[in-house]
Every structure is written in structure tokens, then in C-alpha cells.
PDB file of C-alpha atoms in Angstrom:
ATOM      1  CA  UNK A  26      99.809  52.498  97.706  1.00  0.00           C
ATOM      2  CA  UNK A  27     100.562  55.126  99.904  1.00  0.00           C
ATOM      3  CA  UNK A  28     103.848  56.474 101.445  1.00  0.00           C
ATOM      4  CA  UNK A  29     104.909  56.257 104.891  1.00  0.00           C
ATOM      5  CA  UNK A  30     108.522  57.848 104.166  1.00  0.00           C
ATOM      6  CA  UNK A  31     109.089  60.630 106.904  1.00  0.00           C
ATOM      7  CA  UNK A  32     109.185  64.158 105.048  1.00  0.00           C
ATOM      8  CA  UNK A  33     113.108  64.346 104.788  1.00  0.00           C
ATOM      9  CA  UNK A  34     113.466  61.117 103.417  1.00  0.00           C
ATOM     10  CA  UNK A  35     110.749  62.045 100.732  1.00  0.00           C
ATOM     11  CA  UNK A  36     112.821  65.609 100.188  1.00  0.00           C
ATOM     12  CA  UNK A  37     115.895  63.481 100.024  1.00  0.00           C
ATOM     13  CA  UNK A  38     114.392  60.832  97.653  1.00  0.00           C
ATOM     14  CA  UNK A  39     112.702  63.296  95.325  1.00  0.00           C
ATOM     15  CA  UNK A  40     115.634  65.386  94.728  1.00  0.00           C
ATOM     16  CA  UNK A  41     117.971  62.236  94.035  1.00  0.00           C
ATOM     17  CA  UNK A  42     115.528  61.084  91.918  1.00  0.00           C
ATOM     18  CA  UNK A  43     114.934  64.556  89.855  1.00  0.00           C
ATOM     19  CA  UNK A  44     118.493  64.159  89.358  1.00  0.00           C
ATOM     20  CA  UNK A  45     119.198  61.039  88.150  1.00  0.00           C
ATOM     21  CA  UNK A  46     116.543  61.286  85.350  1.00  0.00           C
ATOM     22  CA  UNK A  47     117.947  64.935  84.054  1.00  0.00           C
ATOM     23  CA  UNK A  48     114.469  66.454  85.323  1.00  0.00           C
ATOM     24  CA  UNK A  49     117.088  69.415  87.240  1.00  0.00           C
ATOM     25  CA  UNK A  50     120.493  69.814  85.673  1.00  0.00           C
ATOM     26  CA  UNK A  51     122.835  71.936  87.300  1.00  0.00           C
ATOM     27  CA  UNK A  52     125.700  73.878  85.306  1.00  0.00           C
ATOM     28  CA  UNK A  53     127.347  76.634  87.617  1.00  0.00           C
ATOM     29  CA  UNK A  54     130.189  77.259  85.261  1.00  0.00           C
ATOM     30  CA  UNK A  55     127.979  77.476  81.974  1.00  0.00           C
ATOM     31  CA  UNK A  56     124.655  78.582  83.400  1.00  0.00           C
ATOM     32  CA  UNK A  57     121.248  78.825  81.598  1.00  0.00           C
ATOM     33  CA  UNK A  58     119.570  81.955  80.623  1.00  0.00           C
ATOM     34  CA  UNK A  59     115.551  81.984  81.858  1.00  0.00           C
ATOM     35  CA  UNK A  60     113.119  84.218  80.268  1.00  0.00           C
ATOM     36  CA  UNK A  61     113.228  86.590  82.865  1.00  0.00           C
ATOM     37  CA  UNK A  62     117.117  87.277  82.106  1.00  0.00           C
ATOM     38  CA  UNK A  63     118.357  85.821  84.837  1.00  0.00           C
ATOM     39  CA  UNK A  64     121.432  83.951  85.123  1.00  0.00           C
ATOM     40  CA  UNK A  65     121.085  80.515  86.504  1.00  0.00           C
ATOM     41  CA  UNK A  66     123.144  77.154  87.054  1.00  0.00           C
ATOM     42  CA  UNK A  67     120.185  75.069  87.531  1.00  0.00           C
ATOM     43  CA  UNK A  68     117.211  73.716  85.081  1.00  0.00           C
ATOM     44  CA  UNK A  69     114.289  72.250  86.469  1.00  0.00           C
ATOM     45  CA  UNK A  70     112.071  70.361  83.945  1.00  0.00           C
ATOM     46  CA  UNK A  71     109.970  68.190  86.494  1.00  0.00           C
ATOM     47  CA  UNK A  72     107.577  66.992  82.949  1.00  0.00           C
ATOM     48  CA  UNK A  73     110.549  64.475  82.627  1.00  0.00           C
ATOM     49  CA  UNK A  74     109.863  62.299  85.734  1.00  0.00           C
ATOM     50  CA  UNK A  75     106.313  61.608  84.051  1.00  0.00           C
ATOM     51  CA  UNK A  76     108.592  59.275  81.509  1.00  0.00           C
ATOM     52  CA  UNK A  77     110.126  57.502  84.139  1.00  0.00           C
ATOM     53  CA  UNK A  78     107.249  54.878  85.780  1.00  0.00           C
ATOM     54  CA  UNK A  79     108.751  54.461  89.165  1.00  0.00           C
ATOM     55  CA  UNK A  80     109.878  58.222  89.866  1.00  0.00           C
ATOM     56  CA  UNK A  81     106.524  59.331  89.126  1.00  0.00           C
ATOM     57  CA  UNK A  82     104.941  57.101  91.093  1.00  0.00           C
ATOM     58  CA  UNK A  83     106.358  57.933  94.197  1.00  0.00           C
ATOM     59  CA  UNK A  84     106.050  61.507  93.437  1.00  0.00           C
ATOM     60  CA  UNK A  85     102.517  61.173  92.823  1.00  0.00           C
ATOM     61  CA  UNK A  86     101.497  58.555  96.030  1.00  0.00           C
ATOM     62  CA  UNK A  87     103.993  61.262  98.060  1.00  0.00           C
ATOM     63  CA  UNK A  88     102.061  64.310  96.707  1.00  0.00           C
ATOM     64  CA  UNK A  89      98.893  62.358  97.697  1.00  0.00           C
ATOM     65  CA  UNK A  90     100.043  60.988 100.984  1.00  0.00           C
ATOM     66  CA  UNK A  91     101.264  64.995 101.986  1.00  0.00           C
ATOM     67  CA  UNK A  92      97.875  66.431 101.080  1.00  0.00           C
ATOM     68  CA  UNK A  93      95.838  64.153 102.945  1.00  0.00           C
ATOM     69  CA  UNK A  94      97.757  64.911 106.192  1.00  0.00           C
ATOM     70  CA  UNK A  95      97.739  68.711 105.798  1.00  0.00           C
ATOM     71  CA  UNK A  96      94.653  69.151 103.933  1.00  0.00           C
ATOM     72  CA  UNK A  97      92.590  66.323 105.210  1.00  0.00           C
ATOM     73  CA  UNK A  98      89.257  68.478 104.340  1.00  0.00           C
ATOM     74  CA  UNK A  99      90.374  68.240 101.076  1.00  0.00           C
ATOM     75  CA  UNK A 100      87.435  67.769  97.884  1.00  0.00           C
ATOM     76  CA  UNK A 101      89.034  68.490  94.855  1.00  0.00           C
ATOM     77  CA  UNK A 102      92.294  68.663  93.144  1.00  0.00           C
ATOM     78  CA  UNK A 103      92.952  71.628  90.710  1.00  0.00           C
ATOM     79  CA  UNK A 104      96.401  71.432  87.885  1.00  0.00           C
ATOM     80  CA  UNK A 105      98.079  74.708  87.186  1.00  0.00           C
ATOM     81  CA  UNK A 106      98.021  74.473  83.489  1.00  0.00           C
ATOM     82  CA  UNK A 107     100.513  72.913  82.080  1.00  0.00           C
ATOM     83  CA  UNK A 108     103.052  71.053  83.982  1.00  0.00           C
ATOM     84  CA  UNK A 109     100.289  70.531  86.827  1.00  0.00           C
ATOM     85  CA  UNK A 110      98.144  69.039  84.906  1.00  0.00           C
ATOM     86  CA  UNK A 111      99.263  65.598  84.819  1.00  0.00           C
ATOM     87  CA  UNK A 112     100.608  65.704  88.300  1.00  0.00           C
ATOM     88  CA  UNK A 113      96.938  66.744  89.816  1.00  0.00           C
ATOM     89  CA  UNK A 114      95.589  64.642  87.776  1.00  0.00           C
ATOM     90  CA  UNK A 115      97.644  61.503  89.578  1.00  0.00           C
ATOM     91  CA  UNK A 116      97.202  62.766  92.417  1.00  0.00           C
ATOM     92  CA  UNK A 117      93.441  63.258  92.302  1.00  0.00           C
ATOM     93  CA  UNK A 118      92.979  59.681  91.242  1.00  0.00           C
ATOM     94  CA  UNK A 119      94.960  58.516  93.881  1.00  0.00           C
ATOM     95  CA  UNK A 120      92.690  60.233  96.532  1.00  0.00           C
ATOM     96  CA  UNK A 121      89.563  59.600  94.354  1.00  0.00           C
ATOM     97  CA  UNK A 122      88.834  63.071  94.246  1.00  0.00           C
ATOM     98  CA  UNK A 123      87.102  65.375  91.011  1.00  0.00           C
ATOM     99  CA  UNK A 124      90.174  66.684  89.291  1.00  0.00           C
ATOM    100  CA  UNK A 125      89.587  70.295  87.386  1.00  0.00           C
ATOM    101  CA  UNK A 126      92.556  72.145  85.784  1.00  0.00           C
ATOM    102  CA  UNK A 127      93.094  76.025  85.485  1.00  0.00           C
ATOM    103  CA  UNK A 128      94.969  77.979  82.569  1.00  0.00           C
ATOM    104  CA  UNK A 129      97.064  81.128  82.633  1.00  0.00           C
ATOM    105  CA  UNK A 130      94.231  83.002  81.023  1.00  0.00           C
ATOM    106  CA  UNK A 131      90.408  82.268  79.365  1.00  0.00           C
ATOM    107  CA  UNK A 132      90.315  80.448  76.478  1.00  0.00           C
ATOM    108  CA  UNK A 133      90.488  82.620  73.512  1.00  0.00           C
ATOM    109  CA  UNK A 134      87.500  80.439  71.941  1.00  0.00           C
ATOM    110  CA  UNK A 135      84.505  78.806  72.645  1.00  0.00           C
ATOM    111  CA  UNK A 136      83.313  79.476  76.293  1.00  0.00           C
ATOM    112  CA  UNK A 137      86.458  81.521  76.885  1.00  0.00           C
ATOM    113  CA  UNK A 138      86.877  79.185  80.539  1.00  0.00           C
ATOM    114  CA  UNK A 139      89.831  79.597  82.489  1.00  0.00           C
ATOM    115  CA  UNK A 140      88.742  76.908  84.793  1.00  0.00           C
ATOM    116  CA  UNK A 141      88.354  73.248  82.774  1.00  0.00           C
ATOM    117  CA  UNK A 142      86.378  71.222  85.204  1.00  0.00           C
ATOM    118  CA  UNK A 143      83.521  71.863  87.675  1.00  0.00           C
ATOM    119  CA  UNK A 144      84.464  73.435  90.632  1.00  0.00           C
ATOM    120  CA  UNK A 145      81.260  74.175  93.379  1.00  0.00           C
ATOM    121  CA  UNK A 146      81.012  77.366  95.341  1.00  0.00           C
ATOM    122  CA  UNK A 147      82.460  76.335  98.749  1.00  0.00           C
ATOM    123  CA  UNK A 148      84.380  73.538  97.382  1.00  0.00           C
ATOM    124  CA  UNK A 149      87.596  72.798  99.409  1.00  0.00           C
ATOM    125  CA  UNK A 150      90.267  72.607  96.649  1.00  0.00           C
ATOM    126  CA  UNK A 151      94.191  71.954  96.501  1.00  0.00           C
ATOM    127  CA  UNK A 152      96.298  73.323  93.774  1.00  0.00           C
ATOM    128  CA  UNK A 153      99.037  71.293  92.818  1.00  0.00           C
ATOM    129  CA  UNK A 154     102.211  72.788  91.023  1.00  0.00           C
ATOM    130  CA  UNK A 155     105.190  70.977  89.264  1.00  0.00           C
ATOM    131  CA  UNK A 156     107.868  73.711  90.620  1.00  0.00           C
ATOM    132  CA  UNK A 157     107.834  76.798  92.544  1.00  0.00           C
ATOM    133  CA  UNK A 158     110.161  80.319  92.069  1.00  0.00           C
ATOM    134  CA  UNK A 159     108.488  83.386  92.814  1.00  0.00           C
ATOM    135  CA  UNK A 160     105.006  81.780  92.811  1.00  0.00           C
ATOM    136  CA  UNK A 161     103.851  84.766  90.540  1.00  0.00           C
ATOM    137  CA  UNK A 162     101.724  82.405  88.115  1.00  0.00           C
ATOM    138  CA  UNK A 163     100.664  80.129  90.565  1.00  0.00           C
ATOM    139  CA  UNK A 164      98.749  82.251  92.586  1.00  0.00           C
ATOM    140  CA  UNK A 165      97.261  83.440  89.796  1.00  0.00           C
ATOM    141  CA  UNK A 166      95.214  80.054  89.576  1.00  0.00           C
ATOM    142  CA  UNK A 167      94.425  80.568  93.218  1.00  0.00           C
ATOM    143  CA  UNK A 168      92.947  83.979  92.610  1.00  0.00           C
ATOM    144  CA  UNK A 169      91.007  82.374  89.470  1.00  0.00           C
ATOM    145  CA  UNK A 170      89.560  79.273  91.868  1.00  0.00           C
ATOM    146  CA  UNK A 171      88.571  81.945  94.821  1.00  0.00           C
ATOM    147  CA  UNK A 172      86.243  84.297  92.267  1.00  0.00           C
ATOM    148  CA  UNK A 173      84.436  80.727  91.291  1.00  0.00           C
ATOM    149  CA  UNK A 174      83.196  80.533  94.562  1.00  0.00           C
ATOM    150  CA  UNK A 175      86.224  77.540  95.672  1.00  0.00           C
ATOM    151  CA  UNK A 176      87.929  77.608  98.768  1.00  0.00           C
ATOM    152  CA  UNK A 177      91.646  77.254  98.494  1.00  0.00           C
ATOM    153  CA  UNK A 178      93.137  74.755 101.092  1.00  0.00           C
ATOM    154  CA  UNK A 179      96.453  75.478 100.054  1.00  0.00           C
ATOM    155  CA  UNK A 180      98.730  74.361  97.420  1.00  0.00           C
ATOM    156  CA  UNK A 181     101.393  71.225  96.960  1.00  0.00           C
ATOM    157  CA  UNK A 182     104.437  71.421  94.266  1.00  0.00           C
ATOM    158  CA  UNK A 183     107.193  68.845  93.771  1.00  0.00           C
ATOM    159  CA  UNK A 184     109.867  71.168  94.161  1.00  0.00           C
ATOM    160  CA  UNK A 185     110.280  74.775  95.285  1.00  0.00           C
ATOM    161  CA  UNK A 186     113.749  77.272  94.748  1.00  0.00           C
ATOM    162  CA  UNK A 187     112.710  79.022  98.539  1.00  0.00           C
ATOM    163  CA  UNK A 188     113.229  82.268  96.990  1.00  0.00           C
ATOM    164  CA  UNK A 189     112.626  84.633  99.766  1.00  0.00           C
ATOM    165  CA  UNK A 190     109.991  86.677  97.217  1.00  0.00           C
ATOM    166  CA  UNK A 191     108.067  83.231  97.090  1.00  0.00           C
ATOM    167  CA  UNK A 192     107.394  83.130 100.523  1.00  0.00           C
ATOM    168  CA  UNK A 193     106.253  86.726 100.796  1.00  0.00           C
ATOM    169  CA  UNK A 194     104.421  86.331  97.643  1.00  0.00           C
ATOM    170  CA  UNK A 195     102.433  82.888  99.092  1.00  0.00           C
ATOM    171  CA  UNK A 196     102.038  84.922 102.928  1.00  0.00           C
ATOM    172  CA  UNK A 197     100.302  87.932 101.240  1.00  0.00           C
ATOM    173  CA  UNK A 198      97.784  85.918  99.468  1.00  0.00           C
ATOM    174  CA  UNK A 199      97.050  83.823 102.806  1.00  0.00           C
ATOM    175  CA  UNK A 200      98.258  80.690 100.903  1.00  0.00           C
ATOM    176  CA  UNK A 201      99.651  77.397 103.134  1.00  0.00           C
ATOM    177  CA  UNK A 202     102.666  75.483 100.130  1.00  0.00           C
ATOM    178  CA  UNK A 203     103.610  72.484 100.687  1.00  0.00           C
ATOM    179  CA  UNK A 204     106.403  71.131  98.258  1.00  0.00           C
ATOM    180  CA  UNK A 205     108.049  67.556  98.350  1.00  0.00           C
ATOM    181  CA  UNK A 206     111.478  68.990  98.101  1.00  0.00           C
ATOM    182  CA  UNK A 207     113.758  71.823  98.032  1.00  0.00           C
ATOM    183  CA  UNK A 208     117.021  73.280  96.982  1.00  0.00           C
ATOM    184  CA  UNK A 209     118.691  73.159 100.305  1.00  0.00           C
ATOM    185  CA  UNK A 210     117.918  69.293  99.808  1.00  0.00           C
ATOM    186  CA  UNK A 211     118.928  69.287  95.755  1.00  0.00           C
ATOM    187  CA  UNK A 212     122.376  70.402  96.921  1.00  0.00           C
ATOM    188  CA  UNK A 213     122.693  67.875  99.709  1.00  0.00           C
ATOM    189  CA  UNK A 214     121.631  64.962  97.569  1.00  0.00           C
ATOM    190  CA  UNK A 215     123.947  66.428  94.244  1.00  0.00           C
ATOM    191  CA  UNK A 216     126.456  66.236  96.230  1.00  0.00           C
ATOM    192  CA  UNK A 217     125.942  62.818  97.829  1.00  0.00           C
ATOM    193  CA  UNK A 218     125.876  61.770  94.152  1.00  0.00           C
ATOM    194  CA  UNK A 219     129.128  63.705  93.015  1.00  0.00           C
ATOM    195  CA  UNK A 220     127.392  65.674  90.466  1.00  0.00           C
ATOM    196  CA  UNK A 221     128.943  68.782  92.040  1.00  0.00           C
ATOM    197  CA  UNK A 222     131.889  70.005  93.749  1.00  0.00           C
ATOM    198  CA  UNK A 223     132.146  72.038  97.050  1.00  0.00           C
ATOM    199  CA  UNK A 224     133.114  75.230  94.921  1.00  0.00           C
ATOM    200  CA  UNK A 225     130.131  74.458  93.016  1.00  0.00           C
ATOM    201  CA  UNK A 226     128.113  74.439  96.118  1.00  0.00           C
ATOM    202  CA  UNK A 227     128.849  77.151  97.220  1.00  0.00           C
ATOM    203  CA  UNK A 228     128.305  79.100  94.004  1.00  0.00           C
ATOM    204  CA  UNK A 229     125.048  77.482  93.927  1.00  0.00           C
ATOM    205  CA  UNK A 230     124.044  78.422  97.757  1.00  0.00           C
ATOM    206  CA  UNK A 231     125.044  82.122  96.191  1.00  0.00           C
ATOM    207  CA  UNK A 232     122.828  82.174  93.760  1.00  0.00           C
ATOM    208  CA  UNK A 233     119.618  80.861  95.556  1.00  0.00           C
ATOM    209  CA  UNK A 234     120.324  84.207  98.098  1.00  0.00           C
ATOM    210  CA  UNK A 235     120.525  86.669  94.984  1.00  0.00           C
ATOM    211  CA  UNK A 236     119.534  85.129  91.485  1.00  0.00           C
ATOM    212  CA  UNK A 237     118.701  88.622  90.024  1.00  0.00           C
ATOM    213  CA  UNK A 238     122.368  89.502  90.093  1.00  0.00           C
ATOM    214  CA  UNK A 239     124.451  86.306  90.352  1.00  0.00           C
ATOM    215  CA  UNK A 240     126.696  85.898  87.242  1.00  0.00           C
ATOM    216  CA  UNK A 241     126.900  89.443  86.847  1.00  0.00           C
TER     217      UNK A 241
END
């Protein structure tokens, strides 16, 4: 079944929804700590809507129903390993299209692939992503599909930050993104559902503009 929601309700849905099931959790006044060493007051574990039938349904016919409008040349679907796997993989059955998957780096055994899946030289292929900061690792994958001889259409992720770095990061590689929802829309709905307070919006809004240093 596909989805005729207009693309703000979808970004409005999806980020309600990514709430309500803990798959983002916001904490401005006891912030996590990511790898990188940044600060942060939100957590975005998208894996968590997989448990939840209806969410990830309409994230999946939504992903599906997105790609076929932008992408419509579209011939394969390709999962940034991990969290994309099981998201392309929806998605690909949805559009009845070969699903392949691409890690981080080669396998450290047996044929050493980076690529799982046959991809064709020429082969008009969309990436799909769980979540989106600087985009570092995900166009990685897109690098990986273009030496195989693919073409990359572009790439679609449930939810981005819109870290200014992501967008020059995405521009440089020549890389169209389409994502479902946003942050601009995760604040909107949060507070809609009273989960934060306008001081805690605005701390949030702060952070999105310069995460390297907020908290500091």
C-alpha cells in the first residue's frame, strides 16, 4: 500500500512517531555523550521503529512512495550496513526491486566483499540510510557502489540532523538526499506532544547550529 500523505505530513508523522516509540529521546539538561565527544541532548536509535509493526510500515511504504517520485529510474536498492539494512530491504520489496547491502569496509574473510549482493555496471541504484549527521559514512557506500560500475541515483534516510557539514559533504560528492524527516520537524512535533519545554527548544535549536561546542 502506498502513501499519498503530502511530504510535511509524512515529516510530521515520522517524527511523532520516532518519538512516541523512544527511537529519538531528547535530554537537554542531561545530554548524551557520542563517540565523537560531542555533547548532545538528543539520541536517535531509528532500529527501534523495526519493533513496532505499524511505525515501520509507514516508514517503509513512505521511503518507497518518496523514491519512486524522485528516483523513478530507479533499479536497485542498496542498505548502508547496519541500520540500512533492514530498511532497504523493506523498501526494495515494496518496489520489487534486487536489494544488495554495502559494509563499512571488505570483509576480513572469505571473498573480502564490501558489496553483499549483485550490483551491474550501469545499474541505477538508491542508497537508503536509517539517519543522517555529517553523512561521513554514508557516502562512503556511495563511493564503494560508483567503483562497481553502479550509478548512484541518490540516497533516502528516515531522518537527517541538517548539519550544515552534511549538506556540503552530500553537494561535493554530487549526491541528491532525500530524508522523511528532520529536526526542525522533531522539535515542532516534541513540542506538540509536551515532551519539551520552550527553554528546551531553544537549547535544542542551539545545538543543531553548533554541536561541536554546545555544552561547553
Amino acid at each position: 500500500m502506498m502513501i499519498q500523505d503530502t511530504t510535511e505530513t509524512i515529516a510530521r508523522q515520522v517524527a511523532a512517531s520516532l518519538l512516541e516509540v523512544g527511537a529519538i529521546r531528547l535530554r537537554p539538561s542531561d545530554p548524551f555523550t557520542w563517540s565523537s565527544g560531542w555533547k548532545s541532548p538528543i539520541y536517535c536509535d531509528n532500529r527501534l521503529a523495526l519493533s513496532y509493526p505499524a511505525v515501520r510500515t509507514y516508514i517503509k511504504n513512505a521511503l518507497a512512495e518518496r523514491i519512486r517520485q524522485t528516483f523513478p529510474g530507479v533499479e536497485a536498492i542498496a542498505g548502508v550496513a547496519t541500520a540500512g539494512i533492514p530498511q532497504g530491504a523493506l523498501v526494495a520489496d515494496v518496489l520489487e526491486l534486487p536489494f544488495l547491502y554495502v559494509r563499512s569496509k571488505p570483509k576480513e574473510h572469505g571473498m573480502g566483499n564490501m558489496i553483499e549482493g549483485k550490483v551491474s555496471e550501469g545499474q541505477k541504484v538508491v542508497v537508503i540510510e536509517d539517519l543522517i549527521s555529517t553523512g561521513g559514512s554514508s557516502l562512503k557506500v556511495v563511493d564503494a557502489l560508483r567503483e562497481a560500475g553502479a550509478e548512484v541515483l541518490g540516497m533516502a534516510a528516515i531522518f537527517t540532523y541538517g548539519f550544515a557539514v552534511a549538506k556540503e559533504n552530500f553537494a561535493e560528492k554530487n549526491v541528491e538526499l532525500l530524508t522523511l524527516s528532520d529536526y526542525a520537524y522533531l522539535l515542532t512535533e516534541a513540542s506538540n506532544l509536551n515532551i519539551i519545554t520552550e527553554a528546551d527548544k531553544i537549547s535544542l535549536a542551539s545545538w543543531r547550529q553548533s554541536p561541536d561546542t554546545w555544552g561547553k
